[in-house]
Short mmCIF file of C-alpha atoms in Angstrom, two decimals:
data_model
loop_
_atom_site.label_atom_id
_atom_site.label_comp_id
_atom_site.label_asym_id
_atom_site.label_seq_id
_atom_site.Cartn_x
_atom_site.Cartn_y
_atom_site.Cartn_z
CA MET H 1 -13.03 20.70 -3.34
CA THR H 2 -16.56 19.16 -3.52
CA ALA H 3 -17.54 16.04 -5.08
CA GLY H 4 -19.28 16.86 -8.42
CA THR H 5 -17.74 20.04 -9.33
CA ARG H 6 -15.20 18.37 -11.84
CA GLU H 7 -15.86 16.68 -14.98
CA PHE H 8 -14.49 13.37 -13.67
CA ASP H 9 -14.85 11.52 -10.25
CA LEU H 10 -11.97 9.17 -11.02
CA ILE H 11 -9.20 8.89 -13.27
CA VAL H 12 -7.00 5.86 -13.49
CA PHE H 13 -3.49 7.25 -15.01
CA GLY H 14 -1.31 4.54 -16.46
CA ALA H 15 -4.58 2.47 -17.49
CA THR H 16 -3.17 0.51 -20.49
CA GLY H 17 -0.41 -1.04 -17.86
CA PHE H 18 -1.01 -4.59 -16.67
CA VAL H 19 -1.92 -3.63 -13.04
CA GLY H 20 -3.76 -0.23 -14.19
CA GLU H 21 -5.78 -2.51 -16.56
CA LEU H 22 -6.87 -4.70 -13.72
CA THR H 23 -7.84 -1.82 -11.86
CA ALA H 24 -9.90 -0.19 -14.55
CA ARG H 25 -11.60 -3.44 -15.15
CA HIS H 26 -12.56 -3.81 -11.40
CA LEU H 27 -14.09 -0.37 -11.74
CA ALA H 28 -16.05 -1.16 -15.04
CA ASN H 29 -17.54 -4.15 -12.97
CA HIS H 30 -18.01 -2.91 -9.54
CA ALA H 31 -18.30 1.07 -9.70
CA PRO H 32 -21.46 2.14 -8.31
CA ASP H 33 -23.89 3.63 -10.79
CA GLY H 34 -23.40 7.46 -11.86
CA VAL H 35 -19.47 7.35 -11.07
CA ARG H 36 -18.03 9.21 -13.60
CA ILE H 37 -14.57 7.58 -14.57
CA ALA H 38 -11.83 8.01 -16.89
CA LEU H 39 -8.79 6.15 -18.26
CA ALA H 40 -6.00 8.19 -18.97
CA GLY H 41 -2.44 7.12 -20.64
CA ARG H 42 0.00 8.35 -23.52
CA THR H 43 -1.64 7.02 -26.36
CA GLN H 44 -5.34 7.52 -27.45
CA ALA H 45 -5.41 4.38 -29.39
CA LYS H 46 -4.54 2.22 -26.67
CA LEU H 47 -7.11 3.72 -24.39
CA GLU H 48 -9.64 3.18 -26.98
CA LYS H 49 -8.76 -0.24 -27.47
CA LEU H 50 -8.54 -0.85 -23.52
CA ARG H 51 -12.15 0.43 -23.07
CA ALA H 52 -13.67 -1.46 -25.82
CA GLY H 53 -12.31 -4.57 -24.19
CA LEU H 54 -13.68 -3.41 -21.00
CA GLY H 55 -17.40 -4.13 -21.60
CA ASP H 56 -20.36 -2.31 -21.26
CA GLY H 57 -19.51 -1.23 -17.72
CA ALA H 58 -16.88 0.88 -19.24
CA LYS H 59 -18.83 2.37 -22.38
CA ASP H 60 -19.04 5.87 -20.68
CA PHE H 61 -15.76 5.89 -19.39
CA GLY H 62 -13.85 8.93 -20.49
CA LEU H 63 -10.30 8.98 -22.10
CA VAL H 64 -7.73 11.21 -21.43
CA VAL H 65 -4.25 11.68 -23.12
CA ALA H 66 -1.71 12.49 -20.38
CA ASP H 67 2.16 11.93 -20.12
CA VAL H 68 4.64 12.47 -17.28
CA ASP H 69 7.06 13.90 -20.00
CA ARG H 70 4.80 16.45 -20.84
CA PRO H 71 3.81 18.44 -17.31
CA SER H 72 1.32 20.69 -19.03
CA THR H 73 -0.97 17.51 -20.01
CA LEU H 74 -0.74 16.47 -16.27
CA ASP H 75 -2.18 19.89 -14.92
CA GLU H 76 -4.77 19.66 -17.69
CA MET H 77 -5.68 16.11 -16.49
CA VAL H 78 -5.72 16.31 -12.94
CA ALA H 79 -7.86 19.65 -12.91
CA ARG H 80 -10.46 17.56 -14.37
CA THR H 81 -11.32 15.02 -11.73
CA THR H 82 -11.63 14.68 -8.03
CA VAL H 83 -9.13 11.85 -7.80
CA LEU H 84 -6.57 10.69 -9.58
CA CYS H 85 -5.70 6.92 -9.42
CA SER H 86 -1.90 6.49 -10.48
CA THR H 87 -0.16 3.52 -11.79
CA VAL H 88 2.48 4.91 -13.51
CA GLY H 89 5.68 3.67 -11.94
CA PRO H 90 8.27 3.08 -10.67
CA TYR H 91 7.11 6.36 -8.83
CA ALA H 92 10.68 7.42 -8.02
CA ARG H 93 11.13 8.12 -11.37
CA TYR H 94 7.63 9.19 -12.49
CA GLY H 95 5.69 9.76 -9.17
CA GLU H 96 6.84 13.30 -8.01
CA THR H 97 5.51 15.43 -10.94
CA VAL H 98 2.30 13.57 -10.78
CA VAL H 99 2.19 14.27 -7.08
CA GLY H 100 3.13 17.54 -7.34
CA ALA H 101 0.40 18.49 -9.90
CA CYS H 102 -2.36 16.73 -7.93
CA VAL H 103 -1.31 19.09 -4.72
CA ASN H 104 -1.36 22.30 -6.84
CA ALA H 105 -4.62 21.56 -8.34
CA GLY H 106 -6.42 20.16 -4.86
CA THR H 107 -6.79 16.80 -6.50
CA HIS H 108 -6.88 13.68 -4.38
CA TYR H 109 -4.28 10.80 -5.30
CA THR H 110 -3.81 7.37 -4.80
CA ASP H 111 -1.15 5.02 -5.77
CA LEU H 112 0.80 1.57 -5.51
CA THR H 113 4.19 2.70 -4.23
CA GLY H 114 6.45 0.57 -2.14
CA GLU H 115 9.03 2.93 -2.56
CA VAL H 116 10.43 4.34 0.83
CA LEU H 117 12.51 7.00 -0.91
CA PHE H 118 10.01 8.11 -3.02
CA ALA H 119 7.35 8.41 -0.02
CA ARG H 120 10.00 10.27 2.16
CA ARG H 121 10.51 12.98 -0.76
CA SER H 122 6.53 13.00 -1.25
CA ILE H 123 6.09 13.85 2.64
CA ASP H 124 8.87 16.60 2.45
CA LYS H 125 7.80 18.20 -0.46
CA PHE H 126 4.01 18.10 -0.61
CA HIS H 127 2.55 17.20 3.14
CA GLU H 128 2.27 20.90 4.56
CA GLN H 129 0.72 22.29 0.98
CA ALA H 130 -1.28 19.17 1.01
CA VAL H 131 -2.63 19.93 4.66
CA ALA H 132 -3.19 23.85 3.89
CA ASN H 133 -5.50 22.99 0.92
CA GLY H 134 -7.19 19.76 2.11
CA THR H 135 -5.73 17.32 -0.52
CA LYS H 136 -5.28 13.69 0.59
CA ILE H 137 -2.20 12.08 -0.95
CA VAL H 138 -2.73 8.66 -0.10
CA HIS H 139 0.31 6.21 -1.15
CA SER H 140 0.77 2.89 -0.87
CA CYS H 141 -2.88 1.50 -1.41
CA GLY H 142 -2.32 -2.01 -2.73
CA PHE H 143 -0.72 -5.18 -1.41
CA ASP H 144 1.95 -2.70 0.05
CA SER H 145 0.52 -1.66 2.28
CA ILE H 146 -3.15 -2.06 3.16
CA PRO H 147 -3.10 -5.32 4.94
CA SER H 148 -0.59 -4.16 7.50
CA ASP H 149 -1.94 -0.78 7.98
CA LEU H 150 -5.33 -1.39 7.98
CA GLY H 151 -4.97 -4.40 10.10
CA THR H 152 -3.03 -2.65 12.69
CA PHE H 153 -5.52 0.56 12.84
CA LEU H 154 -8.49 -2.21 13.39
CA VAL H 155 -6.63 -3.60 16.42
CA TYR H 156 -6.13 -0.23 17.60
CA GLU H 157 -9.74 0.93 17.39
CA ARG H 158 -11.28 -2.41 18.99
CA ALA H 159 -8.65 -2.13 21.76
CA LYS H 160 -9.61 1.74 22.31
CA ALA H 161 -13.17 0.87 22.21
CA ASP H 162 -12.67 -1.83 24.84
CA GLY H 163 -10.97 0.38 27.10
CA ALA H 164 -8.15 -1.93 26.86
CA GLY H 165 -5.11 0.35 26.85
CA THR H 166 -2.80 1.03 24.10
CA LEU H 167 -0.74 -0.98 21.90
CA GLY H 168 2.48 -2.92 22.96
CA SER H 169 4.14 -5.40 20.55
CA THR H 170 2.10 -5.99 17.34
CA THR H 171 3.28 -8.17 14.47
CA LEU H 172 1.85 -8.85 11.15
CA VAL H 173 2.05 -12.71 10.27
CA MET H 174 1.47 -13.34 6.69
CA ARG H 175 -0.13 -16.84 6.98
CA ASP H 176 -0.84 -17.60 3.82
CA LEU H 177 0.51 -16.34 0.49
CA ARG H 178 0.13 -17.49 -2.98
CA GLY H 179 1.09 -15.03 -6.17
CA GLY H 180 3.94 -13.37 -7.65
CA ALA H 181 5.80 -10.42 -6.97
CA SER H 182 5.07 -7.81 -9.90
CA GLY H 183 7.20 -6.21 -12.46
CA GLY H 184 6.72 -2.72 -11.02
CA THR H 185 7.52 -4.05 -7.58
CA ILE H 186 10.81 -5.47 -8.84
CA ALA H 187 11.74 -2.60 -10.79
CA SER H 188 11.37 -0.38 -7.60
CA ALA H 189 13.59 -2.68 -5.78
CA ILE H 190 16.26 -2.33 -8.21
CA GLY H 191 15.91 1.50 -8.55
CA LEU H 192 16.27 1.59 -4.54
CA ALA H 193 18.93 -0.60 -4.72
CA ASP H 194 20.99 1.24 -7.33
CA GLU H 195 19.79 4.60 -5.38
CA VAL H 196 21.11 3.48 -1.88
CA SER H 197 24.50 1.82 -3.16
CA VAL H 198 25.94 5.11 -4.42
CA ASP H 199 23.64 7.84 -2.03
CA ARG H 200 24.83 7.76 1.40
CA GLU H 201 21.84 10.03 2.66
CA ALA H 202 19.23 7.83 0.79
CA ARG H 203 20.89 4.71 2.46
CA ARG H 204 20.53 6.40 5.94
CA ILE H 205 16.78 6.98 4.98
CA ALA H 206 15.98 3.60 3.51
CA GLY H 207 17.47 2.05 6.79
CA ARG H 208 15.92 3.93 9.52
CA PRO H 209 12.70 2.34 10.86
CA HIS H 210 11.00 5.52 11.54
CA SER H 211 11.71 7.06 7.83
CA LEU H 212 8.59 7.99 7.34
CA THR H 213 7.72 9.70 10.48
CA VAL H 214 8.21 13.30 10.38
CA ASP H 215 8.39 14.08 14.22
CA ASP H 216 9.53 10.71 15.69
CA SER H 217 10.43 12.18 18.95
CA ARG H 218 7.27 10.63 20.79
CA GLU H 219 7.80 7.09 18.85
CA ALA H 220 9.15 3.93 20.93
CA ARG H 221 13.00 4.15 20.07
CA LYS H 222 13.53 0.65 19.65
CA GLN H 223 11.95 -1.10 16.86
CA PRO H 224 12.27 -4.56 15.54
CA GLY H 225 14.61 -5.26 12.59
CA ASP H 226 13.35 -6.11 9.19
CA LEU H 227 15.29 -9.31 8.87
CA SER H 228 14.90 -11.11 12.45
CA VAL H 229 13.49 -14.86 12.77
CA VAL H 230 10.69 -14.61 15.32
CA ASP H 231 9.91 -17.31 18.01
CA ALA H 232 5.85 -17.60 17.24
CA LYS H 233 5.07 -18.03 20.68
CA THR H 234 6.27 -14.27 21.40
CA VAL H 235 3.82 -13.10 19.06
CA ASP H 236 0.98 -14.86 20.41
CA PRO H 237 0.84 -17.92 22.75
CA SER H 238 -1.58 -19.56 20.00
CA LEU H 239 1.27 -19.63 17.72
CA SER H 240 4.19 -22.34 17.33
CA GLY H 241 7.41 -22.57 15.62
CA LYS H 242 9.56 -19.85 14.11
CA LEU H 243 8.46 -17.03 11.92
CA ALA H 244 10.36 -16.11 9.05
CA PRO H 245 10.98 -12.20 8.22
CA PHE H 246 8.44 -10.88 5.67
CA PHE H 247 9.76 -9.70 2.37
CA MET H 248 7.76 -6.39 2.38
CA GLY H 249 8.39 -5.50 5.74
CA SER H 250 11.00 -2.81 5.26
CA TYR H 251 8.63 -0.76 3.74
CA ASN H 252 5.14 -1.76 5.27
CA THR H 253 6.62 -1.01 8.87
CA ARG H 254 7.51 2.44 7.87
CA VAL H 255 4.05 2.90 6.63
CA VAL H 256 2.26 1.47 10.02
CA ARG H 257 4.77 3.94 11.85
CA ARG H 258 3.58 6.90 9.66
CA SER H 259 -0.03 5.95 10.53
CA ASN H 260 0.59 5.98 14.42
CA GLY H 261 2.46 9.41 14.10
CA LEU H 262 -0.37 11.08 12.07
CA LEU H 263 -3.03 9.44 14.62
CA ASP H 264 -0.91 11.71 17.50
CA PHE H 265 1.02 8.80 18.50
CA GLY H 266 -2.49 7.06 19.33
CA TYR H 267 -1.08 3.55 19.44
CA GLY H 268 0.79 4.14 22.12
CA PRO H 269 4.32 4.76 23.69
CA ASP H 270 5.01 1.13 23.61
CA PHE H 271 3.99 0.37 20.39
CA ARG H 272 6.57 -1.68 18.31
CA TYR H 273 5.62 -3.38 15.02
CA ARG H 274 7.35 -6.06 12.88
CA GLU H 275 6.45 -8.02 10.01
CA THR H 276 6.76 -11.79 9.69
CA MET H 277 5.64 -14.67 7.30
CA SER H 278 4.32 -18.33 8.52
CA VAL H 279 6.84 -21.20 7.09
CA GLY H 280 5.01 -23.83 9.34
CA SER H 281 4.48 -24.82 12.94
CA HIS H 282 7.21 -28.03 13.18
CA PRO H 283 9.86 -26.64 15.62
CA ILE H 284 12.54 -27.97 13.38
CA VAL H 285 11.11 -27.48 9.50
CA SER H 286 9.94 -23.97 10.79
CA THR H 287 13.74 -23.17 12.16
CA VAL H 288 15.13 -24.17 8.91
CA ALA H 289 12.78 -22.50 6.76
CA SER H 290 12.85 -19.14 8.16
CA HIS H 291 16.82 -18.89 8.28
CA ALA H 292 16.88 -19.70 4.65
CA VAL H 293 14.29 -17.36 3.82
CA GLN H 294 16.10 -14.65 6.05
CA GLY H 295 19.30 -15.63 4.02
CA ALA H 296 17.36 -15.45 0.68
CA LEU H 297 16.18 -11.99 1.54
CA ALA H 298 19.76 -10.73 2.45
CA VAL H 299 20.95 -12.15 -0.76
CA GLY H 300 18.26 -11.07 -3.15
CA MET H 301 18.51 -7.53 -2.21
CA ALA H 302 22.36 -7.84 -2.77
CA ALA H 303 21.98 -9.34 -5.89
CA LEU H 304 19.74 -6.47 -7.07
CA ALA H 305 22.53 -4.19 -6.57
CA ILE H 306 25.17 -5.89 -8.83
CA LYS H 307 24.76 -4.33 -12.05
CA PRO H 308 26.73 -7.05 -13.99
CA LEU H 309 23.86 -9.35 -12.91
CA ARG H 310 21.28 -7.48 -14.10
CA PRO H 311 20.96 -9.32 -17.58
CA VAL H 312 20.24 -12.51 -15.75
CA LEU H 313 17.64 -10.77 -13.76
CA ASP H 314 15.95 -9.51 -16.68
CA ARG H 315 15.57 -12.57 -18.16
CA ILE H 316 13.99 -14.76 -15.13
CA LEU H 317 11.90 -11.78 -13.38
CA PRO H 318 8.67 -10.16 -14.77
CA ALA H 319 9.24 -6.39 -16.48
CA PRO H 320 6.94 -3.37 -15.63
CA GLY H 321 3.87 -3.55 -16.97
CA GLU H 322 4.00 -7.82 -17.36
CA GLY H 323 1.85 -10.04 -15.10
CA PRO H 324 0.34 -13.46 -15.01
CA SER H 325 -2.36 -15.02 -16.79
CA GLU H 326 -5.81 -15.11 -15.71
CA ALA H 327 -6.06 -18.63 -14.68
CA SER H 328 -2.41 -18.10 -12.80
CA GLN H 329 -3.91 -14.95 -10.94
CA ALA H 330 -7.21 -17.25 -10.24
CA LYS H 331 -4.83 -19.39 -8.13
CA GLY H 332 -3.72 -16.43 -5.99
CA ARG H 333 -4.92 -15.71 -2.42
CA PHE H 334 -3.56 -13.96 0.83
CA ARG H 335 -4.28 -13.83 4.63
CA GLY H 336 -2.38 -11.62 7.11
CA GLU H 337 -2.90 -11.70 10.65
CA VAL H 338 -2.02 -8.64 12.68
CA TYR H 339 -1.47 -9.72 16.56
CA THR H 340 -1.28 -7.36 19.51
CA ARG H 341 -0.98 -7.33 23.07
CA THR H 342 -2.42 -4.18 24.96
CA THR H 343 -0.70 -2.20 28.12
CA SER H 344 -3.58 -3.91 30.23
CA GLY H 345 -2.60 -7.65 28.86
CA ARG H 346 -5.50 -7.87 26.71
CA ARG H 347 -4.69 -9.92 23.04
CA TYR H 348 -6.49 -8.90 19.43
CA ARG H 349 -6.00 -10.32 16.26
CA ALA H 350 -7.36 -8.27 13.05
CA THR H 351 -7.45 -10.83 9.80
CA ILE H 352 -7.43 -9.30 6.23
CA GLY H 353 -7.44 -11.39 3.15
CA ALA H 354 -8.94 -12.32 -0.12
CA GLN H 355 -8.89 -15.19 -2.83
CA LEU H 356 -6.99 -13.14 -4.95
CA ASP H 357 -3.53 -12.88 -6.45
CA PRO H 358 -2.01 -10.40 -3.89
CA GLY H 359 0.17 -8.48 -6.17
CA TYR H 360 -2.26 -8.16 -9.23
CA SER H 361 -6.13 -8.79 -8.97
CA GLY H 362 -5.79 -8.17 -5.18
CA THR H 363 -4.04 -5.36 -5.30
CA ALA H 364 -6.54 -3.91 -8.31
CA VAL H 365 -9.28 -4.36 -6.35
CA MET H 366 -7.98 -2.55 -2.93
CA LEU H 367 -6.49 0.14 -5.28
CA GLY H 368 -9.75 0.72 -7.13
CA GLU H 369 -11.70 0.64 -3.75
CA ALA H 370 -9.60 3.06 -1.99
CA SER H 371 -10.01 5.69 -5.09
CA LEU H 372 -13.74 4.91 -4.77
CA ALA H 373 -13.78 5.81 -0.99
CA LEU H 374 -11.83 8.93 -1.58
CA ALA H 375 -14.07 10.19 -4.89
CA LEU H 376 -17.30 9.17 -3.03
CA ASP H 377 -16.44 10.84 0.26
CA GLY H 378 -19.60 11.55 2.14
CA ASP H 379 -21.72 11.19 -1.09
CA ALA H 380 -24.57 8.72 0.27
CA THR H 381 -26.62 8.93 -2.55
CA ARG H 382 -23.81 6.92 -4.58
CA GLY H 383 -22.56 4.72 -1.77
CA GLY H 384 -20.05 7.01 -0.17
CA ALA H 385 -19.59 7.49 3.64
CA PRO H 386 -17.73 10.24 5.35
CA LEU H 387 -14.01 10.18 5.49
CA PRO H 388 -11.80 10.81 8.27
CA THR H 389 -10.92 14.97 8.28
CA TYR H 390 -7.31 14.41 7.75
CA ALA H 391 -5.45 15.92 4.71
CA GLY H 392 -1.71 15.74 3.60
CA VAL H 393 0.61 13.02 2.73
CA LEU H 394 -1.24 10.19 4.42
CA THR H 395 -1.79 6.31 4.59
CA PRO H 396 -4.76 4.19 4.03
CA ALA H 397 -5.58 3.60 7.27
CA VAL H 398 -5.34 7.37 8.32
CA ALA H 399 -7.18 8.54 4.82
CA LEU H 400 -9.67 5.89 4.64
CA GLY H 401 -9.98 4.21 8.11
CA ASP H 402 -13.41 1.92 8.33
CA VAL H 403 -14.60 3.43 5.28
CA LEU H 404 -12.14 1.16 3.40
CA ALA H 405 -12.72 -1.69 5.62
CA ASP H 406 -16.06 -1.52 4.56
CA HIS H 407 -15.49 -1.24 0.94
CA LEU H 408 -13.16 -4.32 0.80
CA ARG H 409 -15.69 -6.58 2.90
CA ALA H 410 -18.15 -5.43 0.05
CA GLN H 411 -15.95 -6.89 -2.28
CA GLY H 412 -15.63 -10.09 -0.72
CA PHE H 413 -12.28 -9.69 1.37
CA THR H 414 -11.94 -10.84 4.90
CA VAL H 415 -11.49 -8.35 7.26
CA THR H 416 -12.07 -9.05 11.15
CA VAL H 417 -10.92 -8.12 14.47
CA ASP H 418 -11.01 -10.40 17.23
CA GLU H 419 -10.33 -10.63 20.98
CA LEU H 420 -8.20 -13.70 21.98
CA THR H 421 -8.45 -15.37 24.98
#
């Protein structure tokens, strides 16, 4: 597919939802001149109201009525655009039909999923077809899982350029985090809990560390657990205290390992990856806090699977499509650091962060910029740069690589790689 041969460069599907609107607003304010954008959803009137509220930057945005329950409208929509950016979740419920329509039409696709079962089914059903027709299906283009995936890719690239060997033990440390989990993320977690509670195969897939790697025979067999408390000095000698398990690690780790597989296992035979979060550096305080987080995560996942508790959870947790106020989002921030030690003993750290709410405004920027990078692939006249040539069901790092890093830097994100001494 050649950019410019379709009516639109980019359609935001689910634009009237909370994160969909944030993404549309980001594009209205930051998309390069001349990018042809449309907003899509189920109701014309809501789309018109949204466009009117986005300001002058959206006055030329097209409007497209489409509904996942009417597959013919999806086929018509995806045939009109180079890229479809979908915020319609939970993806396990609504995403498969949308991805299938995109692959059939040769339309590139981005989303925000953090759902391992959906991602696995997408790989099984659509990867080979997408490879054959050159379509890029790029899942997890938000806080799930760009900081993890891109950060690991960047330390890999730096080590490779330095001739420092391949990656060994590699760890994300979420050093700073303020912001809430979105209603969509919570709905996805509940859906996963429901499915694994009744389906043994789903439970097996969700628990496998290599669940998104199709051919894992070349991957390091022993991977760290998702709920481990980690001695910070084993991550890097510059750190101290204990590190708690990161609550998104059970998904992000699978995405990072898929990137390794798609890159012909270029991270190396000794590559092992885990995710943690900082709870302070004091030996006693961090030990107590990290074990408390470990316990809370285990209890939380168990609670989601107990259906009689759902009415209580529904009252205290945000629903899909809901989110915090602009004032609350303005207080958000995140900074993730990916540490690695290579087979030659050299140490590297990639840092990715922003003064944005990770699950809302930050995710909207990441999704919007990933979608723009796909839409403008190689079109230098509109600020586009050539992307990696991979096709199929991809990860953000493999599909977009350094181009995504440049897009994020241009939006004020910190994206750096340093060698540590």
